[in-house]
Amino acid sequence: DAGVTQSPTHLIKTRGQHVTLRCSPISGHKSVSWYQQVLGQGPQFIFQYYEKEERGRGNFPDRFSARQFPNYSSELNVNALLLGDSALYLCASSFGVMGNTEAFFGQGTRLTVV
Amino acid sequence: GENVEQHPSTLSVQEGDSAVIKCTYSDSASNYFPWYKQELGKRPQLIIDIRSNVGEKKDQRIAVTLNKTAKHFSLHITETQPEDSAVYFCAATSNSGNTPLVFGKGTRLSVIA
């Protein structure tokens, strides 16, 4: 049984470019959340989606956007990349909304902006 | 919104000793408190969680305690082993469906053989 899968695993982009990160939740899970983890810090919440609807947004600029597809997979898009966007981007899936059921993380996408 | 404070930021213990990591939260509506272990270069893994209707939960060498009145919760690891070395994160949220998991800044645990 596959866990949460994210692609790509590593990515190098130039300032000003755009990036799309992808996440496939555990089969049967309907909620996907995105987190940014800077080295040495805890994950910071970016978005939560449940049943294809946005259920929450963290304190991130409008350059960050996301969506959830009918198969419950999700994309995180970041426009006009800044050096400070370099981080590990984690996706977490859960059967229900966050807090009702356990959340499981993918291995993350390591984004480096140069 | 919720704010989670975690202490200590680093912790070194001798193999076989116990380790305790403490967290406080600010939002009285929070009622779900998971703990995650993250080894270097790997994903955070859920190791134990507790809901606000219980005060303590154990799973082999790991236990979590919750004091709702004081808004404190703690992770206890007994008989530590070198493979327990990792960064541990506490988190808090409610089951309202509209609040995210809010994480502490992490504790780097080193178990010295």
PDB file of N, CA, C and O in Angstrom, chain A residues 11 13-22 34-36 46-47 57 60-67 75-89 109 111 113:
ATOM      1  N   LEU A  11      14.405  19.869  -6.704  1.00  0.00           N
ATOM      2  CA  LEU A  11      14.151  20.818  -7.780  1.00  0.00           C
ATOM      3  C   LEU A  11      15.025  22.046  -7.569  1.00  0.00           C
ATOM      4  O   LEU A  11      15.123  22.552  -6.441  1.00  0.00           O
ATOM      5  N   LYS A  13      15.466  25.919  -9.077  1.00  0.00           N
ATOM      6  CA  LYS A  13      14.851  26.942  -9.914  1.00  0.00           C
ATOM      7  C   LYS A  13      15.588  28.259  -9.737  1.00  0.00           C
ATOM      8  O   LYS A  13      16.279  28.476  -8.733  1.00  0.00           O
ATOM      9  N   THR A  14      15.391  29.140 -10.703  1.00  0.00           N
ATOM     10  CA  THR A  14      15.996  30.465 -10.670  1.00  0.00           C
ATOM     11  C   THR A  14      14.978  31.474 -10.144  1.00  0.00           C
ATOM     12  O   THR A  14      13.765  31.308 -10.356  1.00  0.00           O
ATOM     13  N   ARG A  15      15.462  32.495  -9.457  1.00  0.00           N
ATOM     14  CA  ARG A  15      14.583  33.554  -8.984  1.00  0.00           C
ATOM     15  C   ARG A  15      13.672  34.060 -10.100  1.00  0.00           C
ATOM     16  O   ARG A  15      14.117  34.264 -11.228  1.00  0.00           O
ATOM     17  N   GLY A  16      12.399  34.276  -9.746  1.00  0.00           N
ATOM     18  CA  GLY A  16      11.443  34.788 -10.717  1.00  0.00           C
ATOM     19  C   GLY A  16      10.684  33.706 -11.469  1.00  0.00           C
ATOM     20  O   GLY A  16       9.641  33.991 -12.065  1.00  0.00           O
ATOM     21  N   GLN A  17      11.211  32.477 -11.436  1.00  0.00           N
ATOM     22  CA  GLN A  17      10.514  31.392 -12.128  1.00  0.00           C
ATOM     23  C   GLN A  17       9.300  30.918 -11.347  1.00  0.00           C
ATOM     24  O   GLN A  17       9.031  31.340 -10.212  1.00  0.00           O
ATOM     25  N   HIS A  18       8.582  30.000 -11.978  1.00  0.00           N
ATOM     26  CA  HIS A  18       7.383  29.407 -11.387  1.00  0.00           C
ATOM     27  C   HIS A  18       7.655  27.919 -11.146  1.00  0.00           C
ATOM     28  O   HIS A  18       8.430  27.291 -11.868  1.00  0.00           O
ATOM     29  N   VAL A  19       7.018  27.351 -10.101  1.00  0.00           N
ATOM     30  CA  VAL A  19       7.197  25.931  -9.826  1.00  0.00           C
ATOM     31  C   VAL A  19       5.862  25.289  -9.472  1.00  0.00           C
ATOM     32  O   VAL A  19       4.978  25.944  -8.895  1.00  0.00           O
ATOM     33  N   THR A  20       5.702  24.033  -9.859  1.00  0.00           N
ATOM     34  CA  THR A  20       4.522  23.243  -9.506  1.00  0.00           C
ATOM     35  C   THR A  20       4.975  21.969  -8.812  1.00  0.00           C
ATOM     36  O   THR A  20       5.787  21.215  -9.352  1.00  0.00           O
ATOM     37  N   LEU A  21       4.471  21.759  -7.617  1.00  0.00           N
ATOM     38  CA  LEU A  21       4.777  20.563  -6.845  1.00  0.00           C
ATOM     39  C   LEU A  21       3.520  19.709  -6.772  1.00  0.00           C
ATOM     40  O   LEU A  21       2.406  20.245  -6.673  1.00  0.00           O
ATOM     41  N   ARG A  22       3.708  18.385  -6.790  1.00  0.00           N
ATOM     42  CA  ARG A  22       2.569  17.487  -6.841  1.00  0.00           C
ATOM     43  C   ARG A  22       2.549  16.507  -5.675  1.00  0.00           C
ATOM     44  O   ARG A  22       3.603  16.115  -5.166  1.00  0.00           O
ATOM     45  N   TRP A  34      -0.562  21.232   2.762  1.00  0.00           N
ATOM     46  CA  TRP A  34       0.799  21.578   2.335  1.00  0.00           C
ATOM     47  C   TRP A  34       1.500  22.349   3.447  1.00  0.00           C
ATOM     48  O   TRP A  34       0.894  23.233   4.078  1.00  0.00           O
ATOM     49  N   TYR A  35       2.774  22.010   3.649  1.00  0.00           N
ATOM     50  CA  TYR A  35       3.584  22.671   4.654  1.00  0.00           C
ATOM     51  C   TYR A  35       4.934  23.035   4.045  1.00  0.00           C
ATOM     52  O   TYR A  35       5.460  22.328   3.178  1.00  0.00           O
ATOM     53  N   GLN A  36       5.508  24.128   4.543  1.00  0.00           N
ATOM     54  CA  GLN A  36       6.861  24.524   4.188  1.00  0.00           C
ATOM     55  C   GLN A  36       7.752  24.318   5.408  1.00  0.00           C
ATOM     56  O   GLN A  36       7.421  24.770   6.505  1.00  0.00           O
ATOM     57  N   ILE A  46       0.640  25.895   4.924  1.00  0.00           N
ATOM     58  CA  ILE A  46       0.386  26.730   3.750  1.00  0.00           C
ATOM     59  C   ILE A  46      -1.098  26.632   3.338  1.00  0.00           C
ATOM     60  O   ILE A  46      -1.785  27.650   3.224  1.00  0.00           O
ATOM     61  N   PHE A  47      -1.571  25.412   3.053  1.00  0.00           N
ATOM     62  CA  PHE A  47      -2.950  25.203   2.610  1.00  0.00           C
ATOM     63  C   PHE A  47      -3.479  23.875   3.147  1.00  0.00           C
ATOM     64  O   PHE A  47      -2.714  22.940   3.365  1.00  0.00           O
ATOM     65  N   ARG A  57      -5.878  28.506   4.916  1.00  0.00           N
ATOM     66  CA  ARG A  57      -4.701  29.057   4.259  1.00  0.00           C
ATOM     67  C   ARG A  57      -3.826  29.693   5.320  1.00  0.00           C
ATOM     68  O   ARG A  57      -4.315  30.441   6.172  1.00  0.00           O
ATOM     69  N   PHE A  60       0.937  33.005   4.008  1.00  0.00           N
ATOM     70  CA  PHE A  60       1.844  33.006   2.866  1.00  0.00           C
ATOM     71  C   PHE A  60       1.292  33.972   1.814  1.00  0.00           C
ATOM     72  O   PHE A  60       0.077  34.147   1.707  1.00  0.00           O
ATOM     73  N   PRO A  61       2.186  34.573   1.017  1.00  0.00           N
ATOM     74  CA  PRO A  61       1.728  35.548   0.015  1.00  0.00           C
ATOM     75  C   PRO A  61       0.922  34.888  -1.096  1.00  0.00           C
ATOM     76  O   PRO A  61       0.909  33.661  -1.241  1.00  0.00           O
ATOM     77  N   ASP A  62       0.253  35.750  -1.886  1.00  0.00           N
ATOM     78  CA  ASP A  62      -0.605  35.268  -2.968  1.00  0.00           C
ATOM     79  C   ASP A  62       0.181  34.563  -4.069  1.00  0.00           C
ATOM     80  O   ASP A  62      -0.436  33.948  -4.957  1.00  0.00           O
ATOM     81  N   ARG A  63       1.494  34.642  -4.022  1.00  0.00           N
ATOM     82  CA  ARG A  63       2.310  33.904  -4.995  1.00  0.00           C
ATOM     83  C   ARG A  63       2.125  32.390  -4.830  1.00  0.00           C
ATOM     84  O   ARG A  63       2.434  31.616  -5.738  1.00  0.00           O
ATOM     85  N   PHE A  64       1.650  31.996  -3.667  1.00  0.00           N
ATOM     86  CA  PHE A  64       1.403  30.585  -3.381  1.00  0.00           C
ATOM     87  C   PHE A  64      -0.071  30.282  -3.663  1.00  0.00           C
ATOM     88  O   PHE A  64      -0.965  31.003  -3.198  1.00  0.00           O
ATOM     89  N   SER A  65      -0.311  29.224  -4.413  1.00  0.00           N
ATOM     90  CA  SER A  65      -1.680  28.778  -4.677  1.00  0.00           C
ATOM     91  C   SER A  65      -1.685  27.259  -4.750  1.00  0.00           C
ATOM     92  O   SER A  65      -0.639  26.626  -4.917  1.00  0.00           O
ATOM     93  N   ALA A  66      -2.850  26.694  -4.609  1.00  0.00           N
ATOM     94  CA  ALA A  66      -2.957  25.234  -4.649  1.00  0.00           C
ATOM     95  C   ALA A  66      -4.338  24.841  -5.138  1.00  0.00           C
ATOM     96  O   ALA A  66      -5.254  25.666  -5.228  1.00  0.00           O
ATOM     97  N   ARG A  67      -4.465  23.593  -5.465  1.00  0.00           N
ATOM     98  CA  ARG A  67      -5.767  23.042  -5.806  1.00  0.00           C
ATOM     99  C   ARG A  67      -5.763  21.544  -5.555  1.00  0.00           C
ATOM    100  O   ARG A  67      -4.694  20.920  -5.498  1.00  0.00           O
ATOM    101  N   GLU A  75      -1.886  19.919  -6.219  1.00  0.00           N
ATOM    102  CA  GLU A  75      -0.738  20.672  -6.716  1.00  0.00           C
ATOM    103  C   GLU A  75      -0.546  21.924  -5.874  1.00  0.00           C
ATOM    104  O   GLU A  75      -1.528  22.558  -5.468  1.00  0.00           O
ATOM    105  N   LEU A  76       0.714  22.259  -5.636  1.00  0.00           N
ATOM    106  CA  LEU A  76       1.080  23.532  -5.017  1.00  0.00           C
ATOM    107  C   LEU A  76       1.858  24.307  -6.060  1.00  0.00           C
ATOM    108  O   LEU A  76       2.822  23.786  -6.628  1.00  0.00           O
ATOM    109  N   ASN A  77       1.429  25.530  -6.323  1.00  0.00           N
ATOM    110  CA  ASN A  77       2.096  26.391  -7.287  1.00  0.00           C
ATOM    111  C   ASN A  77       2.700  27.593  -6.575  1.00  0.00           C
ATOM    112  O   ASN A  77       2.055  28.189  -5.702  1.00  0.00           O
ATOM    113  N   VAL A  78       3.903  27.932  -6.968  1.00  0.00           N
ATOM    114  CA  VAL A  78       4.547  29.125  -6.427  1.00  0.00           C
ATOM    115  C   VAL A  78       5.066  29.943  -7.602  1.00  0.00           C
ATOM    116  O   VAL A  78       5.829  29.445  -8.432  1.00  0.00           O
ATOM    117  N   ASN A  79       4.613  31.192  -7.682  1.00  0.00           N
ATOM    118  CA  ASN A  79       5.036  32.103  -8.750  1.00  0.00           C
ATOM    119  C   ASN A  79       6.133  33.038  -8.263  1.00  0.00           C
ATOM    120  O   ASN A  79       6.298  33.243  -7.051  1.00  0.00           O
ATOM    121  N   ALA A  80       6.849  33.609  -9.222  1.00  0.00           N
ATOM    122  CA  ALA A  80       7.844  34.650  -8.917  1.00  0.00           C
ATOM    123  C   ALA A  80       8.731  34.241  -7.758  1.00  0.00           C
ATOM    124  O   ALA A  80       8.812  34.930  -6.730  1.00  0.00           O
ATOM    125  N   LEU A  81       9.394  33.110  -7.904  1.00  0.00           N
ATOM    126  CA  LEU A  81      10.187  32.531  -6.820  1.00  0.00           C
ATOM    127  C   LEU A  81      11.229  33.502  -6.266  1.00  0.00           C
ATOM    128  O   LEU A  81      11.890  34.242  -7.014  1.00  0.00           O
ATOM    129  N   LEU A  82      11.358  33.467  -4.944  1.00  0.00           N
ATOM    130  CA  LEU A  82      12.370  34.237  -4.226  1.00  0.00           C
ATOM    131  C   LEU A  82      13.365  33.278  -3.592  1.00  0.00           C
ATOM    132  O   LEU A  82      13.044  32.101  -3.352  1.00  0.00           O
ATOM    133  N   LEU A  83      14.550  33.781  -3.276  1.00  0.00           N
ATOM    134  CA  LEU A  83      15.545  32.938  -2.615  1.00  0.00           C
ATOM    135  C   LEU A  83      14.985  32.329  -1.332  1.00  0.00           C
ATOM    136  O   LEU A  83      15.274  31.186  -0.979  1.00  0.00           O
ATOM    137  N   GLY A  84      14.163  33.115  -0.635  1.00  0.00           N
ATOM    138  CA  GLY A  84      13.583  32.684   0.634  1.00  0.00           C
ATOM    139  C   GLY A  84      12.556  31.579   0.508  1.00  0.00           C
ATOM    140  O   GLY A  84      12.115  31.037   1.524  1.00  0.00           O
ATOM    141  N   ASP A  85      12.185  31.235  -0.720  1.00  0.00           N
ATOM    142  CA  ASP A  85      11.244  30.120  -0.917  1.00  0.00           C
ATOM    143  C   ASP A  85      11.966  28.781  -0.869  1.00  0.00           C
ATOM    144  O   ASP A  85      11.318  27.723  -0.899  1.00  0.00           O
ATOM    145  N   SER A  86      13.278  28.798  -0.799  1.00  0.00           N
ATOM    146  CA  SER A  86      14.047  27.558  -0.709  1.00  0.00           C
ATOM    147  C   SER A  86      13.691  26.846   0.590  1.00  0.00           C
ATOM    148  O   SER A  86      13.826  27.419   1.680  1.00  0.00           O
ATOM    149  N   ALA A  87      13.228  25.616   0.481  1.00  0.00           N
ATOM    150  CA  ALA A  87      12.751  24.882   1.655  1.00  0.00           C
ATOM    151  C   ALA A  87      12.370  23.474   1.226  1.00  0.00           C
ATOM    152  O   ALA A  87      12.369  23.144   0.040  1.00  0.00           O
ATOM    153  N   LEU A  88      12.008  22.671   2.231  1.00  0.00           N
ATOM    154  CA  LEU A  88      11.391  21.365   1.984  1.00  0.00           C
ATOM    155  C   LEU A  88       9.876  21.569   2.019  1.00  0.00           C
ATOM    156  O   LEU A  88       9.346  22.088   3.006  1.00  0.00           O
ATOM    157  N   TYR A  89       9.201  21.186   0.960  1.00  0.00           N
ATOM    158  CA  TYR A  89       7.750  21.323   0.899  1.00  0.00           C
ATOM    159  C   TYR A  89       7.125  19.954   1.142  1.00  0.00           C
ATOM    160  O   TYR A  89       7.366  19.005   0.396  1.00  0.00           O
ATOM    161  N   THR A 109       9.368  17.635  -1.185  1.00  0.00           N
ATOM    162  CA  THR A 109      10.102  18.141  -2.360  1.00  0.00           C
ATOM    163  C   THR A 109      11.083  19.186  -1.857  1.00  0.00           C
ATOM    164  O   THR A 109      10.683  20.178  -1.244  1.00  0.00           O
ATOM    165  N   LEU A 111      13.107  22.162  -2.586  1.00  0.00           N
ATOM    166  CA  LEU A 111      13.183  23.230  -3.584  1.00  0.00           C
ATOM    167  C   LEU A 111      14.347  24.152  -3.241  1.00  0.00           C
ATOM    168  O   LEU A 111      14.448  24.658  -2.124  1.00  0.00           O
ATOM    169  N   VAL A 113      16.120  27.628  -4.659  1.00  0.00           N
ATOM    170  CA  VAL A 113      15.999  28.770  -5.563  1.00  0.00           C
ATOM    171  C   VAL A 113      17.340  29.492  -5.591  1.00  0.00           C
ATOM    172  O   VAL A 113      17.879  29.862  -4.534  1.00  0.00           O
TER     173      VAL A 113
END
